[in-house]
C-alpha cells in the first residue's frame, strides 16, 4: 500500500507529461496548418492575425485555412475515437475501422454509387449515404462471420483482415471497370481537406 502511494504521484506526472507533449504537438500542427500555403507567407499570416492585411488575405486565412484546420482536427479526433471504441468493443488492440470491414465497406459503397451515377461531386450527401451504407454492410459481414465464435478477439481480427481484403479487391475491380468515371474518386479515397491556399 505504501509503495503504491509512493509511485502514484510519479505515475500521474508521467501521464501529465505525455498529455503536455501531445498538446504541444497539436498546437504546433495547427499552427503549421495555418502558416503553410502558397498564397500567404507566415509573416502575412501573422499580420492578418494581428488585425492587419487586406480583404483577400483575411478571406484566405479565416474562410479557407482556419475551417480546413478545424475540419482536420475534428476528423482526426473522430478517427481516434472510432478506433478506441472498436478496440474496446472487440477487446482487441488491433481492431480499427480499416481492419474490421468498416472503412473498406464505406469506400466500396461510395465508389460503387459514384460509378453507377447514383452519387458524385454534384451530390456529396449521396456519397456520404452510400459510404455509411457500405461501412455498415462491411461491419455486418464481419459480424455474420464471427457471430458464432462467441466474440473471440483473435478470430475477429483474422476475419476482419479477410473481409477488408475482399472489400478492397472489389473496390479495385469497380475502379478498373470504369476508370474514366471514377478517376476523380482517387482523391476522395486518399482523403483531403483541399483548399490549396
One Martini backbone bead per residue (centre of mass of N, CA, C, O) as a GRO file, in nm:
protein
  197
    1UNK     BB    1   0.059   0.062  -0.023
    2UNK     BB    2   0.299   0.254   0.011
    3UNK     BB    3   0.422   0.201  -0.267
    4UNK     BB    4   0.181   0.306  -0.430
    5UNK     BB    5   0.187   0.598  -0.312
    6UNK     BB    6   0.473   0.667  -0.417
    7UNK     BB    7   0.407   0.611  -0.737
    8UNK     BB    8   0.161   0.785  -0.813
    9UNK     BB    9   0.281   1.069  -0.872
   10UNK     BB   10   0.466   0.970  -1.101
   11UNK     BB   11   0.239   0.866  -1.282
   12UNK     BB   12   0.095   1.139  -1.309
   13UNK     BB   13   0.336   1.286  -1.434
   14UNK     BB   14   0.361   1.114  -1.689
   15UNK     BB   15   0.078   1.172  -1.799
   16UNK     BB   16   0.105   1.480  -1.805
   17UNK     BB   17   0.349   1.487  -1.994
   18UNK     BB   18   0.213   1.349  -2.236
   19UNK     BB   19  -0.019   1.554  -2.269
   20UNK     BB   20   0.169   1.796  -2.312
   21UNK     BB   21   0.304   1.694  -2.570
   22UNK     BB   22   0.044   1.655  -2.734
   23UNK     BB   23  -0.050   1.950  -2.714
   24UNK     BB   24   0.199   2.075  -2.850
   25UNK     BB   25   0.170   1.921  -3.120
   26UNK     BB   26  -0.111   2.031  -3.187
   27UNK     BB   27  -0.032   2.329  -3.201
   28UNK     BB   28   0.185   2.297  -3.420
   29UNK     BB   29   0.001   2.176  -3.639
   30UNK     BB   30  -0.199   2.410  -3.649
   31UNK     BB   31   0.008   2.629  -3.720
   32UNK     BB   32   0.112   2.499  -3.983
   33UNK     BB   33  -0.163   2.505  -4.128
   34UNK     BB   34  -0.184   2.821  -4.129
   35UNK     BB   35   0.109   2.881  -4.268
   36UNK     BB   36   0.059   2.698  -4.500
   37UNK     BB   37   0.127   2.815  -4.834
   38UNK     BB   38   0.116   3.012  -5.131
   39UNK     BB   39  -0.045   3.293  -5.078
   40UNK     BB   40   0.097   3.297  -4.781
   41UNK     BB   41   0.299   3.411  -4.556
   42UNK     BB   42   0.380   3.403  -4.228
   43UNK     BB   43   0.385   3.714  -4.200
   44UNK     BB   44   0.098   3.762  -4.307
   45UNK     BB   45  -0.048   3.593  -4.100
   46UNK     BB   46   0.042   3.763  -3.857
   47UNK     BB   47  -0.090   4.022  -3.957
   48UNK     BB   48  -0.383   3.918  -3.965
   49UNK     BB   49  -0.394   3.828  -3.664
   50UNK     BB   50  -0.331   4.144  -3.581
   51UNK     BB   51  -0.553   4.300  -3.798
   52UNK     BB   52  -0.450   4.294  -4.075
   53UNK     BB   53  -0.471   4.319  -4.393
   54UNK     BB   54  -0.649   4.225  -4.647
   55UNK     BB   55  -0.933   4.084  -4.769
   56UNK     BB   56  -0.802   3.835  -4.901
   57UNK     BB   57  -0.630   3.742  -4.659
   58UNK     BB   58  -0.866   3.708  -4.463
   59UNK     BB   59  -1.017   3.501  -4.631
   60UNK     BB   60  -0.802   3.281  -4.643
   61UNK     BB   61  -0.773   3.241  -4.334
   62UNK     BB   62  -1.091   3.241  -4.227
   63UNK     BB   63  -1.230   3.067  -4.484
   64UNK     BB   64  -0.999   2.834  -4.527
   65UNK     BB   65  -0.777   2.756  -4.317
   66UNK     BB   66  -0.935   2.735  -4.050
   67UNK     BB   67  -1.153   2.526  -4.136
   68UNK     BB   68  -0.949   2.312  -4.228
   69UNK     BB   69  -0.820   2.269  -3.952
   70UNK     BB   70  -1.080   2.191  -3.794
   71UNK     BB   71  -1.154   1.947  -3.968
   72UNK     BB   72  -0.895   1.788  -3.920
   73UNK     BB   73  -0.919   1.767  -3.612
   74UNK     BB   74  -1.200   1.633  -3.609
   75UNK     BB   75  -1.133   1.385  -3.783
   76UNK     BB   76  -0.904   1.275  -3.607
   77UNK     BB   77  -1.075   1.240  -3.350
   78UNK     BB   78  -1.285   1.046  -3.472
   79UNK     BB   79  -1.085   0.823  -3.549
   80UNK     BB   80  -0.981   0.772  -3.264
   81UNK     BB   81  -1.255   0.695  -3.139
   82UNK     BB   82  -1.321   0.461  -3.329
   83UNK     BB   83  -1.079   0.287  -3.245
   84UNK     BB   84  -1.146   0.273  -2.941
   85UNK     BB   85  -1.425   0.143  -2.964
   86UNK     BB   86  -1.339  -0.112  -3.117
   87UNK     BB   87  -1.129  -0.212  -2.911
   88UNK     BB   88  -1.331  -0.237  -2.676
   89UNK     BB   89  -1.555  -0.413  -2.808
   90UNK     BB   90  -1.337  -0.643  -2.922
   91UNK     BB   91  -1.083  -0.686  -2.745
   92UNK     BB   92  -0.866  -0.537  -2.958
   93UNK     BB   93  -0.572  -0.365  -3.046
   94UNK     BB   94  -0.618  -0.408  -3.378
   95UNK     BB   95  -0.865  -0.261  -3.394
   96UNK     BB   96  -1.032  -0.107  -3.681
   97UNK     BB   97  -1.184   0.032  -3.949
   98UNK     BB   98  -0.967  -0.101  -4.159
   99UNK     BB   99  -0.998  -0.417  -4.003
  100UNK     BB  100  -1.351  -0.443  -4.001
  101UNK     BB  101  -1.492  -0.329  -4.284
  102UNK     BB  102  -1.568  -0.027  -4.273
  103UNK     BB  103  -1.384   0.128  -4.467
  104UNK     BB  104  -1.401  -0.058  -4.720
  105UNK     BB  105  -1.712  -0.038  -4.736
  106UNK     BB  106  -1.731   0.267  -4.775
  107UNK     BB  107  -1.565   0.281  -5.032
  108UNK     BB  108  -1.737   0.088  -5.200
  109UNK     BB  109  -2.000   0.249  -5.182
  110UNK     BB  110  -1.899   0.515  -5.308
  111UNK     BB  111  -1.784   0.401  -5.574
  112UNK     BB  112  -2.038   0.258  -5.677
  113UNK     BB  113  -2.228   0.504  -5.677
  114UNK     BB  114  -2.054   0.666  -5.874
  115UNK     BB  115  -2.046   0.457  -6.110
  116UNK     BB  116  -2.378   0.452  -6.129
  117UNK     BB  117  -2.474   0.767  -6.077
  118UNK     BB  118  -2.588   0.817  -5.767
  119UNK     BB  119  -2.315   0.972  -5.727
  120UNK     BB  120  -2.121   1.278  -5.645
  121UNK     BB  121  -2.001   1.597  -5.657
  122UNK     BB  122  -2.301   1.707  -5.682
  123UNK     BB  123  -2.373   1.469  -5.443
  124UNK     BB  124  -2.244   1.438  -5.137
  125UNK     BB  125  -2.472   1.304  -4.971
  126UNK     BB  126  -2.480   1.039  -5.137
  127UNK     BB  127  -2.192   0.953  -5.062
  128UNK     BB  128  -2.237   0.934  -4.758
  129UNK     BB  129  -2.463   0.725  -4.766
  130UNK     BB  130  -2.302   0.507  -4.918
  131UNK     BB  131  -2.073   0.486  -4.710
  132UNK     BB  132  -2.246   0.405  -4.467
  133UNK     BB  133  -2.368   0.152  -4.593
  134UNK     BB  134  -2.096   0.010  -4.650
  135UNK     BB  135  -1.992   0.007  -4.358
  136UNK     BB  136  -2.226  -0.159  -4.241
  137UNK     BB  137  -2.187  -0.402  -4.430
  138UNK     BB  138  -1.898  -0.473  -4.343
  139UNK     BB  139  -1.966  -0.514  -4.040
  140UNK     BB  140  -2.188  -0.728  -4.089
  141UNK     BB  141  -2.007  -0.940  -4.219
  142UNK     BB  142  -1.826  -0.979  -3.974
  143UNK     BB  143  -2.052  -1.061  -3.779
  144UNK     BB  144  -2.142  -1.317  -3.935
  145UNK     BB  145  -1.859  -1.463  -3.918
  146UNK     BB  146  -1.827  -1.414  -3.578
  147UNK     BB  147  -2.093  -1.489  -3.417
  148UNK     BB  148  -2.008  -1.800  -3.337
  149UNK     BB  149  -1.730  -1.723  -3.167
  150UNK     BB  150  -1.796  -1.545  -2.902
  151UNK     BB  151  -1.593  -1.297  -2.940
  152UNK     BB  152  -1.318  -1.362  -3.053
  153UNK     BB  153  -1.047  -1.165  -3.107
  154UNK     BB  154  -0.878  -1.335  -3.310
  155UNK     BB  155  -1.107  -1.402  -3.506
  156UNK     BB  156  -1.186  -1.111  -3.570
  157UNK     BB  157  -0.915  -1.020  -3.690
  158UNK     BB  158  -0.897  -1.222  -3.921
  159UNK     BB  159  -1.173  -1.160  -4.053
  160UNK     BB  160  -1.124  -0.857  -4.091
  161UNK     BB  161  -0.892  -0.881  -4.292
  162UNK     BB  162  -1.049  -1.044  -4.504
  163UNK     BB  163  -1.281  -0.846  -4.554
  164UNK     BB  164  -1.103  -0.607  -4.635
  165UNK     BB  165  -0.969  -0.744  -4.879
  166UNK     BB  166  -1.225  -0.799  -5.041
  167UNK     BB  167  -1.331  -0.506  -5.054
  168UNK     BB  168  -1.076  -0.392  -5.188
  169UNK     BB  169  -1.098  -0.567  -5.445
  170UNK     BB  170  -1.375  -0.460  -5.536
  171UNK     BB  171  -1.285  -0.169  -5.569
  172UNK     BB  172  -1.073  -0.224  -5.787
  173UNK     BB  173  -1.275  -0.338  -5.992
  174UNK     BB  174  -1.449  -0.085  -6.023
  175UNK     BB  175  -1.213   0.099  -6.116
  176UNK     BB  176  -1.149  -0.075  -6.376
  177UNK     BB  177  -1.425  -0.058  -6.523
  178UNK     BB  178  -1.439   0.282  -6.445
  179UNK     BB  179  -1.192   0.499  -6.486
  180UNK     BB  180  -1.316   0.764  -6.598
  181UNK     BB  181  -1.539   0.812  -6.373
  182UNK     BB  182  -1.323   0.742  -6.110
  183UNK     BB  183  -1.068   0.929  -6.099
  184UNK     BB  184  -1.176   1.141  -5.877
  185UNK     BB  185  -1.190   0.933  -5.629
  186UNK     BB  186  -0.898   0.909  -5.529
  187UNK     BB  187  -0.892   1.160  -5.349
  188UNK     BB  188  -1.117   1.056  -5.161
  189UNK     BB  189  -0.970   0.799  -5.064
  190UNK     BB  190  -0.728   0.947  -4.931
  191UNK     BB  191  -0.780   1.238  -4.859
  192UNK     BB  192  -0.906   1.580  -4.802
  193UNK     BB  193  -0.856   1.955  -4.744
  194UNK     BB  194  -0.911   2.124  -4.989
  195UNK     BB  195  -0.756   2.460  -5.087
  196UNK     BB  196  -0.441   2.558  -5.157
  197UNK     BB  197  -0.384   2.846  -4.959
   0.00000   0.00000   0.00000
